[in-house]
Coordinates of C-alpha atoms in Angstrom, one line a residue:
Chain A
M1 CA 116.1 -212.6 35.0
A2 CA 114.4 -214.9 37.4
E3 CA 113.0 -211.9 39.3
K4 CA 111.7 -210.3 36.2
L5 CA 110.1 -213.6 35.2
L6 CA 108.6 -214.1 38.6
N7 CA 107.0 -210.7 38.5
G8 CA 105.4 -211.6 35.3
V9 CA 104.3 -215.0 36.4
M10 CA 102.9 -213.7 39.7
S11 CA 100.8 -211.3 37.7
D12 CA 99.1 -214.3 36.1
V13 CA 96.5 -214.6 38.8
T14 CA 97.5 -212.8 41.9
N15 CA 100.1 -210.2 41.2
L16 CA 100.8 -208.1 44.2
T17 CA 103.3 -205.7 42.7
M18 CA 102.7 -203.1 40.1
K19 CA 105.3 -200.9 38.5
D20 CA 104.2 -197.3 38.7
T21 CA 107.1 -196.1 36.7
L22 CA 106.4 -197.9 33.4
S23 CA 105.3 -195.5 30.7
S24 CA 104.7 -197.8 27.8
Q25 CA 106.4 -201.0 27.3
T26 CA 106.0 -203.7 24.6
G27 CA 107.1 -207.3 24.9
T28 CA 106.8 -207.5 28.7
F29 CA 106.1 -210.9 30.1
K30 CA 102.6 -209.8 31.2
V31 CA 101.8 -208.8 27.6
K32 CA 103.2 -212.0 26.2
A33 CA 101.4 -214.2 28.7
G34 CA 98.4 -212.0 28.2
L35 CA 98.0 -213.2 24.6
A36 CA 97.9 -216.7 25.8
Q37 CA 95.3 -215.7 28.5
M38 CA 93.1 -214.3 25.7
A39 CA 93.2 -217.7 23.9
K40 CA 91.9 -219.6 26.9
G41 CA 88.8 -221.6 26.2
G42 CA 89.7 -221.5 22.6
I43 CA 91.0 -223.9 19.9
I44 CA 94.1 -223.2 17.7
M45 CA 94.1 -225.0 14.4
D46 CA 97.1 -226.0 12.1
V47 CA 96.7 -224.6 8.6
T48 CA 98.9 -224.8 5.6
T49 CA 97.2 -222.3 3.2
A50 CA 95.3 -219.1 3.4
E51 CA 92.1 -221.0 2.4
E52 CA 92.5 -223.4 5.3
A53 CA 93.1 -220.4 7.6
R54 CA 89.8 -218.8 6.5
I55 CA 88.0 -222.1 7.1
A56 CA 89.6 -222.3 10.6
E57 CA 88.7 -218.7 11.4
E58 CA 85.2 -219.1 10.2
A59 CA 84.8 -222.3 12.2
G60 CA 85.6 -220.4 15.4
A61 CA 89.4 -221.0 15.9
C62 CA 90.9 -218.4 18.3
A63 CA 94.2 -218.5 16.4
V64 CA 95.8 -220.5 13.6
M65 CA 99.2 -222.1 13.3
A66 CA 100.8 -221.5 9.9
L67 CA 102.6 -224.6 8.8
E68 CA 104.4 -225.9 5.7
R69 CA 102.9 -229.4 6.2
V70 CA 100.7 -230.8 8.9
P71 CA 102.4 -233.1 11.4
A72 CA 100.8 -236.2 9.8
D73 CA 102.5 -235.4 6.5
I74 CA 105.8 -234.6 8.2
R75 CA 105.6 -238.0 9.8
R76 CA 104.8 -239.8 6.6
E77 CA 107.2 -238.0 4.3
G78 CA 110.1 -237.7 6.8
G79 CA 113.1 -235.5 6.1
V80 CA 114.0 -232.4 8.0
A81 CA 111.0 -230.3 8.9
R82 CA 111.8 -226.5 9.1
M83 CA 110.1 -223.2 9.5
T84 CA 107.3 -222.4 7.1
D85 CA 108.1 -220.3 4.0
P86 CA 107.6 -216.6 5.1
K87 CA 105.6 -215.9 1.9
K88 CA 103.1 -218.5 3.0
I89 CA 103.0 -217.0 6.5
K90 CA 102.4 -213.5 5.2
G91 CA 99.6 -214.8 3.0
I92 CA 97.9 -216.4 6.0
I93 CA 98.4 -213.3 8.2
A94 CA 96.7 -211.2 5.4
A95 CA 93.9 -213.7 5.1
V96 CA 92.6 -213.7 8.7
T97 CA 92.0 -211.3 11.6
I98 CA 92.7 -213.8 14.4
P99 CA 96.2 -214.2 15.7
V100 CA 98.6 -216.2 13.6
M101 CA 101.2 -218.5 15.1
A102 CA 104.1 -220.2 13.4
K103 CA 106.6 -222.9 14.4
S104 CA 110.4 -222.6 14.8
R105 CA 112.7 -225.6 15.3
I106 CA 113.8 -226.2 18.9
G107 CA 116.8 -224.0 19.6
H108 CA 116.7 -222.3 16.2
F109 CA 116.6 -218.7 17.4
A110 CA 117.3 -217.4 13.9
E111 CA 114.1 -218.9 12.7
A112 CA 112.3 -217.3 15.7
Q113 CA 113.8 -213.9 14.9
I114 CA 112.5 -214.2 11.3
L115 CA 109.1 -215.1 12.5
Q116 CA 109.1 -212.2 14.9
A117 CA 110.1 -209.9 12.1
L118 CA 107.2 -211.3 10.0
G119 CA 104.8 -210.1 12.7
V120 CA 103.5 -213.5 13.8
D121 CA 101.6 -213.2 17.1
M122 CA 103.2 -216.3 18.8
V123 CA 106.1 -218.6 18.0
D124 CA 105.8 -222.3 18.7
E125 CA 109.2 -223.7 19.5
S126 CA 108.1 -227.1 18.4
E127 CA 109.3 -230.7 18.6
V128 CA 107.1 -231.4 15.5
L129 CA 109.9 -229.8 13.5
T130 CA 113.4 -231.3 13.5
P131 CA 115.3 -229.9 16.5
A132 CA 118.1 -227.6 15.5
D133 CA 119.9 -227.7 18.8
E134 CA 120.2 -231.0 20.7
V135 CA 121.1 -229.3 23.9
N136 CA 119.6 -225.8 24.2
H137 CA 116.2 -224.3 23.7
I138 CA 115.8 -220.7 22.6
D139 CA 116.3 -218.0 25.2
K140 CA 112.8 -216.7 24.9
H141 CA 113.3 -213.7 27.1
Q142 CA 115.2 -212.0 24.3
F143 CA 112.1 -211.8 22.2
E144 CA 109.1 -209.4 22.1
V145 CA 107.0 -212.1 20.5
P146 CA 105.5 -214.7 23.0
F147 CA 106.5 -218.4 22.7
V148 CA 104.5 -221.5 23.3
C149 CA 106.5 -224.7 24.1
G150 CA 105.6 -228.4 24.4
A151 CA 106.0 -230.3 27.7
R152 CA 105.6 -233.9 28.8
D153 CA 105.9 -233.3 32.5
L154 CA 106.1 -230.6 35.1
G155 CA 109.9 -230.4 34.8
E156 CA 109.9 -229.7 31.1
A157 CA 107.0 -227.2 31.5
L158 CA 108.8 -225.2 34.2
R159 CA 112.1 -225.3 32.4
R160 CA 110.5 -223.8 29.3
I161 CA 108.8 -221.2 31.4
S162 CA 112.1 -220.3 33.0
E163 CA 113.5 -219.8 29.5
G164 CA 110.6 -217.4 28.9
A165 CA 107.8 -219.4 27.4
A166 CA 104.5 -217.5 27.8
M167 CA 102.4 -220.6 27.2
I168 CA 102.8 -224.4 27.6
R169 CA 101.1 -227.2 25.6
T170 CA 101.3 -230.9 26.1
K171 CA 103.5 -232.5 23.5
G172 CA 101.2 -235.4 22.8
E173 CA 102.0 -237.4 19.6
A174 CA 101.4 -234.9 16.8
G175 CA 100.1 -236.3 13.6
T176 CA 99.0 -239.7 14.9
G177 CA 95.3 -239.0 15.7
D178 CA 96.0 -240.9 18.9
V179 CA 95.2 -238.8 21.9
S180 CA 96.8 -241.1 24.5
E181 CA 100.1 -239.3 24.8
A182 CA 98.4 -235.9 25.2
V183 CA 96.3 -237.5 28.0
K184 CA 99.4 -238.9 29.6
H185 CA 101.3 -235.6 29.5
A186 CA 98.3 -233.6 30.8
R187 CA 97.8 -236.1 33.6
T188 CA 101.5 -236.3 34.4
I189 CA 101.7 -232.5 34.8
N190 CA 98.5 -232.5 37.0
K191 CA 99.9 -235.3 39.1
Q192 CA 103.2 -233.7 39.7
I193 CA 101.6 -230.4 40.6
K194 CA 99.5 -232.3 43.2
I195 CA 102.6 -233.9 44.5
A196 CA 104.4 -230.6 44.8
C197 CA 101.4 -229.1 46.5
A198 CA 101.5 -231.8 49.1
L199 CA 105.2 -231.4 50.0
D200 CA 106.3 -229.1 52.8
S201 CA 108.7 -226.3 52.2
T202 CA 111.8 -228.3 53.0
E203 CA 110.9 -231.1 50.6
L204 CA 110.1 -228.7 47.9
Y205 CA 113.8 -227.8 47.4
N206 CA 114.6 -231.4 46.7
Y207 CA 111.6 -231.9 44.4
A208 CA 112.8 -228.9 42.4
K209 CA 116.2 -230.6 42.2
E210 CA 114.6 -233.8 41.0
L211 CA 112.6 -232.0 38.4
C212 CA 115.6 -229.9 37.4
V213 CA 113.6 -226.7 37.7
P214 CA 114.1 -223.4 39.6
H215 CA 112.8 -223.6 43.1
E216 CA 111.0 -220.3 42.9
L217 CA 109.1 -221.3 39.9
L218 CA 108.0 -224.6 41.5
K219 CA 107.0 -222.7 44.6
K220 CA 104.9 -220.3 42.6
T221 CA 103.2 -223.3 40.9
T222 CA 102.3 -224.8 44.3
E223 CA 100.9 -221.4 45.4
L224 CA 98.7 -221.2 42.3
G225 CA 97.9 -224.9 42.3
R226 CA 98.5 -224.9 38.5
L227 CA 101.1 -224.0 35.9
P228 CA 101.9 -220.3 36.2
V229 CA 101.1 -219.8 32.5
V230 CA 98.3 -220.9 30.2
N231 CA 98.4 -224.6 29.4
F232 CA 96.9 -226.1 26.3
A233 CA 96.6 -229.7 25.1
A234 CA 98.1 -230.7 21.8
G235 CA 99.2 -233.7 19.9
G236 CA 96.7 -236.3 18.5
L237 CA 93.4 -234.7 19.2
A238 CA 91.0 -235.7 16.4
T239 CA 87.4 -235.6 17.6
P240 CA 85.1 -233.3 19.7
A241 CA 85.2 -236.0 22.4
D242 CA 89.0 -235.8 22.5
V243 CA 88.7 -232.1 23.0
S244 CA 86.2 -232.6 25.9
L245 CA 88.5 -235.3 27.5
L246 CA 91.5 -232.9 27.6
M247 CA 89.4 -229.9 28.7
Q248 CA 88.0 -232.0 31.6
L249 CA 91.5 -232.9 32.5
G250 CA 92.0 -229.2 33.2
V251 CA 93.8 -227.7 30.2
D252 CA 92.9 -224.2 29.2
G253 CA 92.3 -224.9 25.6
V254 CA 93.4 -227.1 22.7
F255 CA 95.6 -227.2 19.6
V256 CA 94.4 -229.4 16.8
G257 CA 96.8 -230.2 14.0
S258 CA 96.3 -232.9 11.5
G259 CA 93.0 -233.9 13.0
I260 CA 91.0 -231.4 11.0
F261 CA 92.5 -231.0 7.6
K262 CA 93.3 -234.7 7.4
S263 CA 89.7 -235.7 8.0
S264 CA 87.1 -236.3 5.3
N265 CA 85.1 -233.2 6.0
P266 CA 87.4 -230.5 7.4
T267 CA 84.9 -227.6 7.5
K268 CA 82.3 -229.6 9.5
R269 CA 84.9 -231.1 11.8
A270 CA 86.6 -227.8 12.5
L271 CA 83.2 -226.3 13.4
A272 CA 82.3 -229.2 15.7
M273 CA 85.7 -229.1 17.5
A274 CA 85.5 -225.4 18.0
Q275 CA 82.1 -225.7 19.6
A276 CA 83.2 -228.7 21.7
V277 CA 85.9 -226.6 23.4
T278 CA 83.2 -224.4 24.9
H279 CA 80.6 -227.0 25.5
Y280 CA 83.1 -229.6 26.8
K281 CA 81.1 -230.2 30.0
D282 CA 77.8 -230.9 28.2
P283 CA 77.7 -234.5 26.8
K284 CA 74.3 -233.8 25.1
I285 CA 75.7 -231.0 23.0
L286 CA 78.8 -233.1 22.4
A287 CA 76.7 -235.9 21.1
E288 CA 75.1 -233.6 18.6
L289 CA 78.5 -232.1 17.6
S290 CA 80.0 -235.5 17.1
S291 CA 77.3 -236.8 14.8
D292 CA 77.8 -237.3 11.1
L293 CA 81.2 -235.7 10.9
G294 CA 82.5 -238.1 8.3
E295 CA 85.7 -240.0 8.8
A296 CA 88.2 -238.8 11.3
M297 CA 91.8 -238.8 10.3
F298 CA 93.2 -242.3 9.7
G299 CA 95.5 -242.3 12.7
V300 CA 98.4 -244.3 13.9
P301 CA 98.0 -245.9 17.3
H302 CA 100.7 -245.0 19.8
G303 CA 103.2 -247.8 20.1
D304 CA 102.5 -249.3 16.7
Q305 CA 106.1 -249.5 15.9
S306 CA 105.7 -251.0 12.5
A307 CA 103.6 -248.1 11.3
D308 CA 105.3 -245.5 13.4
K309 CA 109.1 -245.2 13.1
W310 CA 109.0 -242.2 15.4
A311 CA 107.8 -244.2 18.4
K312 CA 111.2 -245.9 18.8
T313 CA 113.0 -242.7 19.7
K314 CA 110.2 -241.2 21.7
N315 CA 110.3 -243.2 24.9
T316 CA 108.4 -241.0 27.4
A317 CA 108.1 -243.7 30.1
G318 CA 110.5 -242.1 32.5
A319 CA 109.7 -238.6 31.4
E320 CA 109.9 -237.2 34.9
K321 CA 113.5 -238.4 35.3
M322 CA 114.6 -236.9 32.1
K323 CA 117.3 -234.2 32.0
I324 CA 117.0 -231.0 30.2
W325 CA 118.9 -232.2 27.2
D326 CA 116.4 -235.1 26.7
A327 CA 113.7 -232.6 25.9
T328 CA 114.6 -232.9 22.2
L329 CA 113.4 -235.9 20.3
G330 CA 116.6 -238.0 20.2
D331 CA 117.9 -238.4 16.7
P332 CA 115.2 -238.0 14.1
A333 CA 117.8 -238.5 11.3
K334 CA 118.2 -242.1 12.3
S335 CA 114.5 -242.8 13.0
K336 CA 112.8 -241.1 10.1
A337 CA 115.1 -241.8 7.3
Q338 CA 113.9 -245.1 6.0
Chain B
M1 CA 55.6 -200.2 49.3
P2 CA 57.3 -203.5 50.1
P3 CA 58.7 -204.1 53.5
S4 CA 62.2 -202.8 53.7
G5 CA 63.5 -206.0 55.1
L6 CA 62.5 -207.8 51.9
N7 CA 64.1 -205.2 49.7
G8 CA 67.3 -205.3 51.8
S9 CA 67.7 -209.0 51.4
Q10 CA 67.2 -208.8 47.6
N11 CA 69.9 -206.2 47.4
K12 CA 72.3 -208.4 49.2
H13 CA 72.6 -211.1 46.5
I14 CA 74.2 -210.2 43.3
K15 CA 74.5 -212.5 40.4
V16 CA 77.2 -211.8 37.8
G17 CA 77.6 -213.9 34.6
I18 CA 80.8 -214.2 32.7
L19 CA 80.6 -215.1 29.0
E20 CA 83.0 -218.0 29.0
V21 CA 83.7 -218.5 25.4
Q22 CA 87.2 -217.2 25.3
G23 CA 89.6 -215.1 27.3
A24 CA 90.6 -214.5 30.9
F25 CA 87.2 -215.4 32.4
Q26 CA 88.9 -217.1 35.4
E27 CA 90.8 -213.9 36.2
H28 CA 87.6 -211.8 35.9
K29 CA 86.0 -214.1 38.4
V30 CA 88.9 -213.9 40.9
A31 CA 89.0 -210.1 40.5
L32 CA 85.2 -209.8 41.1
M33 CA 85.4 -211.9 44.3
R34 CA 88.4 -209.9 45.5
A35 CA 86.7 -206.6 44.7
N36 CA 83.6 -207.6 46.5
Q37 CA 85.7 -208.5 49.6
C38 CA 87.5 -205.2 49.4
L39 CA 84.3 -203.2 49.2
Q40 CA 83.4 -204.7 52.6
T41 CA 79.8 -204.9 51.9
T42 CA 77.5 -207.7 53.0
I43 CA 76.6 -208.5 49.5
K44 CA 76.6 -212.1 48.6
L45 CA 78.2 -212.3 45.1
E46 CA 77.5 -215.2 42.9
V47 CA 79.5 -215.6 39.7
M48 CA 78.0 -217.8 37.0
E49 CA 79.3 -219.1 33.7
V50 CA 77.4 -218.2 30.5
R51 CA 78.0 -220.6 27.6
H52 CA 74.4 -221.3 26.5
P53 CA 71.3 -219.1 25.8
D54 CA 69.6 -220.8 28.8
H55 CA 72.4 -219.5 31.1
L56 CA 71.2 -215.9 30.4
S57 CA 68.7 -215.9 33.2
P58 CA 66.7 -212.7 33.8
D59 CA 67.6 -212.7 37.5
M60 CA 71.3 -212.3 36.6
D61 CA 72.3 -208.7 37.4
G62 CA 75.5 -208.2 35.6
L63 CA 77.5 -209.7 32.7
I64 CA 81.1 -209.5 31.7
I65 CA 82.1 -210.1 28.1
P66 CA 85.8 -210.9 28.2
G67 CA 88.1 -211.2 25.3
G68 CA 89.5 -212.8 23.4
E69 CA 89.1 -212.4 19.7
S70 CA 85.9 -210.6 18.7
T71 CA 85.6 -212.7 15.5
T72 CA 85.8 -215.9 17.4
I73 CA 83.3 -214.8 20.1
S74 CA 80.8 -213.3 17.7
L75 CA 80.9 -216.5 15.6
F76 CA 80.3 -218.6 18.7
L77 CA 77.3 -216.4 19.8
K78 CA 75.8 -216.6 16.3
R79 CA 76.2 -220.4 16.0
N80 CA 74.6 -220.9 19.4
N81 CA 71.7 -218.6 18.7
M82 CA 72.8 -216.3 21.5
E83 CA 72.7 -212.9 19.7
E84 CA 69.0 -212.1 20.4
P85 CA 68.9 -213.6 23.9
L86 CA 72.0 -211.6 24.7
R87 CA 70.7 -208.4 23.2
N88 CA 67.4 -208.8 25.0
W89 CA 69.1 -209.5 28.3
I90 CA 71.4 -206.5 28.0
Q91 CA 68.4 -204.2 27.1
T92 CA 66.4 -205.3 30.1
K93 CA 66.4 -202.5 32.6
G94 CA 68.7 -202.9 35.5
H95 CA 71.1 -205.2 33.7
V96 CA 74.7 -204.1 33.7
V97 CA 77.3 -205.1 31.1
W98 CA 81.0 -204.8 30.9
G99 CA 83.1 -205.7 27.8
T100 CA 86.9 -205.9 27.9
C101 CA 88.9 -205.8 24.7
A102 CA 86.9 -208.0 22.3
G103 CA 83.9 -207.3 24.5
M104 CA 84.3 -203.6 23.7
I105 CA 84.2 -204.4 20.0
L106 CA 81.1 -206.5 20.3
L107 CA 79.3 -203.8 22.3
S108 CA 80.1 -201.0 19.9
K109 CA 77.7 -199.9 17.1
C110 CA 80.4 -199.6 14.6
T111 CA 83.8 -201.2 13.9
E112 CA 86.3 -200.1 11.4
N113 CA 87.8 -203.2 10.0
Q114 CA 91.4 -202.3 10.2
K115 CA 94.6 -204.1 10.7
D116 CA 98.2 -203.2 11.6
G117 CA 97.9 -200.1 13.7
G118 CA 95.1 -198.3 12.0
Q119 CA 96.1 -198.9 8.4
P120 CA 93.2 -200.0 6.1
T121 CA 93.2 -203.8 5.4
K122 CA 95.5 -204.7 2.6
N123 CA 94.7 -207.6 0.1
S124 CA 91.1 -207.3 1.3
P125 CA 90.4 -210.6 2.8
M126 CA 86.9 -212.0 3.1
P127 CA 85.0 -209.2 4.9
I128 CA 84.6 -210.3 8.4
E129 CA 81.3 -208.5 8.7
L130 CA 79.8 -211.2 6.6
F131 CA 80.0 -213.7 9.3
S132 CA 80.3 -211.7 12.5
F133 CA 77.9 -209.4 14.2
Q134 CA 77.8 -206.7 16.9
L135 CA 75.6 -206.1 19.8
G136 CA 75.5 -202.4 19.1
M137 CA 74.9 -201.1 22.6
L138 CA 77.5 -198.3 22.6
D139 CA 77.4 -195.2 20.3
T140 CA 81.0 -195.5 19.4
V141 CA 83.2 -196.3 16.4
V142 CA 86.0 -198.6 17.4
S143 CA 89.0 -199.9 15.6
R144 CA 90.0 -203.5 16.0
N145 CA 93.7 -204.0 16.7
F146 CA 94.1 -200.3 16.8
F147 CA 97.7 -200.5 18.2
G148 CA 98.8 -203.4 15.9
R149 CA 99.6 -207.0 16.2
Q150 CA 100.9 -208.9 19.3
V151 CA 104.5 -207.6 19.0
Q152 CA 103.1 -204.1 19.4
S153 CA 101.0 -205.1 22.4
F154 CA 102.1 -203.1 25.5
E155 CA 101.5 -202.1 29.1
A156 CA 101.1 -198.4 29.9
Q157 CA 99.5 -196.1 32.4
V158 CA 95.9 -195.1 31.6
T159 CA 94.4 -191.8 32.8
I160 CA 91.1 -192.3 34.5
K161 CA 88.5 -189.6 33.7
A162 CA 85.6 -190.8 35.8
P163 CA 85.7 -189.4 39.3
L164 CA 83.8 -192.4 40.7
L165 CA 86.7 -194.6 39.9
I166 CA 89.4 -192.5 41.5
P167 CA 88.9 -192.4 45.3
S168 CA 88.7 -196.1 46.1
N169 CA 92.2 -197.0 45.2
T170 CA 93.5 -198.6 48.4
Q171 CA 96.2 -201.2 47.9
T172 CA 98.2 -200.2 44.9
G173 CA 101.0 -197.7 44.6
T174 CA 99.6 -196.0 41.6
S175 CA 98.6 -192.4 41.6
D176 CA 94.9 -192.2 41.9
S177 CA 94.0 -190.9 38.5
K178 CA 96.2 -193.5 36.8
C179 CA 95.7 -197.2 36.4
H180 CA 97.8 -199.9 34.9
G181 CA 96.6 -200.9 31.4
V182 CA 97.5 -204.1 29.7
F183 CA 96.7 -203.8 26.0
I184 CA 96.8 -207.0 24.0
R185 CA 96.0 -206.6 20.3
A186 CA 93.7 -204.1 21.7
P187 CA 91.0 -202.0 20.1
A188 CA 90.4 -198.3 20.8
V189 CA 87.5 -195.9 20.5
L190 CA 88.0 -193.7 17.4
K191 CA 85.0 -191.5 18.1
T192 CA 81.9 -191.3 20.1
T193 CA 78.6 -190.6 18.2
S194 CA 76.3 -189.6 21.0
S195 CA 76.5 -187.3 24.0
E196 CA 75.3 -190.2 26.2
I197 CA 78.8 -191.6 26.0
Q198 CA 81.0 -190.9 29.0
V199 CA 84.7 -191.3 28.6
L200 CA 86.0 -193.2 31.5
A201 CA 89.7 -193.4 30.6
V202 CA 92.2 -192.2 28.0
L203 CA 95.7 -193.2 27.0
E204 CA 98.5 -190.9 26.2
R205 CA 101.6 -192.3 24.7
P206 CA 104.3 -191.0 22.3
E207 CA 103.3 -193.5 19.6
Q208 CA 99.9 -191.8 19.2
K209 CA 99.5 -188.1 18.4
D210 CA 96.4 -187.5 20.4
S211 CA 95.1 -189.1 23.5
V212 CA 93.2 -192.3 22.7
I213 CA 89.8 -193.2 24.3
V214 CA 90.2 -196.6 25.9
A215 CA 87.2 -196.9 28.3
V216 CA 83.6 -195.6 27.9
Q217 CA 80.3 -195.9 29.6
Q218 CA 76.8 -195.4 28.2
G219 CA 74.0 -196.0 30.8
D220 CA 74.5 -199.4 32.2
V221 CA 77.1 -200.5 29.7
I222 CA 80.8 -200.1 30.1
A223 CA 83.7 -201.1 27.9
T224 CA 87.5 -201.1 28.3
A225 CA 90.0 -201.7 25.6
F226 CA 92.5 -203.0 28.2
H227 CA 92.4 -205.8 30.7
P228 CA 92.0 -204.8 34.3
E229 CA 91.5 -208.5 35.2
L230 CA 95.2 -209.1 34.5
T231 CA 96.3 -206.5 37.0
D232 CA 95.9 -206.1 40.7
D233 CA 93.9 -202.9 40.4
L234 CA 90.4 -203.8 41.6
R235 CA 88.9 -200.4 40.9
W236 CA 87.3 -201.4 37.7
H237 CA 85.7 -204.5 39.1
S238 CA 84.6 -202.5 42.2
Y239 CA 83.1 -199.9 39.9
F240 CA 81.2 -202.6 38.0
L241 CA 79.8 -204.0 41.2
K242 CA 78.8 -200.6 42.4
M243 CA 77.0 -200.0 39.1
I244 CA 75.1 -203.2 39.6
E245 CA 74.1 -202.2 43.1
K246 CA 72.9 -198.9 41.8
A247 CA 71.0 -200.4 39.0
K248 CA 69.3 -202.8 41.4
E249 CA 68.3 -200.1 43.7
Q250 CA 66.7 -198.2 40.9
A251 CA 65.0 -201.1 39.3

C-alpha cells in the first residue's frame, strides 16, 4: 500500500517511474490527485441549492461543495450533521458543469460509498459534520473517488495522505467567519515542514515518530519542500483579504463556506473572492475587489466561549502532540446540545 | 541583413508565459525547465506568469493555457477583459500556444456542451455558452468531459502520431510511439473541420469504439486533452519549446 501510494505521491512533481504496462486505469492515485491539481489556484464554494451552485459557478468557483446546511447553520442549530440528501446532490450535479464535491462524516465509509455512487467528483471527509467514528478515518485507498481531508498540522496531513487522501485542507474554524484558526493551521504545517527539512536523515526517523506519520511520507515531504498533495485553506475565510492572506501563506487554493451565502450580497462577494484568489499578490486589485461588498458574515471570534460552544472541545493548542485518535472533534454531543 | 551575432543572441532567450488562473501551472513550469535542460541547448528560458492583460507582453514567445475547468477559466478571462488581448496575442505571428485539457476547449472553435460521457445534457441547466467564450483558434469540435466525471477519469497509453515527437524520448521506459496520458474529466476532439489540423495523438481503449483524437496542432497552436505536465515524459514540453524556436527563426 505504502509503495503504491508513494509512486502516486512522487508523481506529484517529480515522478521518476512510469508504468509502461498500464492499459487504462481509473481511480489511480495520480488521477485522484490530478483532480486536486486542476483545482489549484481556484476557489471552492459551499452551496446548499442548485441556485446557489449556479451563482458560485458563474462567479468563477472551480468546484462547489454540496451541503445540507452551511457550517454556520450547523453550528447554530446543533444536532448531528450528516451527509447531504442525495436528491439535493443530484440536483446540484445537474445544475453545473464544474466538479461537485460533497461531505461525508469522518470514518463513515458507507456515506462515502453512496457519494461515490452518486458520481460526485470529490468527497470531503469532514470534521464539519459529526464524526461517525471516534477512532478511524475512512480507508480512502479503497475508493475510485478522490478525497480531501482537513488537517491542523503536518502529522494530521500526512496521516490522511497515508490513508489515501488526494488533497488536504486546513481545518480552520468552519462557520465562524474568523480566519485565525485557518492561519494557525497553515502556518503550523509550513513551520513543521521547515523543521523537517532542516533535520538530518537520522533525526527524521524520530520526527516521523513524534508526528505519528510514516517515515517515507515525511521524507518525501522534505524532498518536495511541501505537502506531497495539493493543500487548500478552509475554515473561516470571509473576505477577499482573507483569501489573499492564506494564498500568501502558500496554500494552493481556498474553500469558502458560510462566508459567501451568509453575507448580505452573496453574488457580489462570491465574484470578488473568486477574483481575489488569482490576484492575491496585487493589493491594488484587492482594494477594488474588497470595495462595497456589503456586510460580511456576522462571525464568531475564535475563543469567544459564550457565543461558541464548540470552542471548548476544540483545543488545538498542542495540536502537534496529538495522537491519531484526537483528529476527531472530541464529543460534539456534549458540546453542541444546549 | 542584421549581423548574425545579434540574431543569435535573440534566439537564445525564450520567454514562455503560463496562464495562472487555475490548474497545474507549477508543474508546467517545472516540466518546461527540465525539458529545456534535457534539450541541452544554450537557450535561456524565462517562464512568466500571466494573470492580467498587461502580462501578455508582445515579446513573450509562447503561452501555455493549463486546465482546470474551462468554465472557470473563460469566466476569469472575460471578467478581466483578457479575451481580446489574448486573441490578439495568439494571432500575432511567431507566437506559439499550447492548451492542456481546459486549454484545449478554450482554443477550439466549437464545443459540444455535453456531460456524462458524451450524453446530451439532461435537465438542461443554464446554457454555459451564455457566460463563457472560446478563443476559436483550432478548427475542431471538442466535447467537454467526453469520458465522464471524475470517477471515470483514467490513465492510459496514448499513441503519438507526430514523427517529431517520437525520437527524442530518452529517459522513460515507454515505447517511442506511446506516451503516458493522464485524463482528468478530460475533453476529446470529436472531429476536425479543416485540413490544416494535424492529429498529434490518439487514444485507443476498450471503452471507446473508435480511436479518439486527444492531441492536435494547427500552425502554431497545439492542444492536448491529457496532462503531460503530470508525468515524467518531457517530450511534449520539448516539442513545444522546439516549436517556439522554429517560430522565432521564421519571424
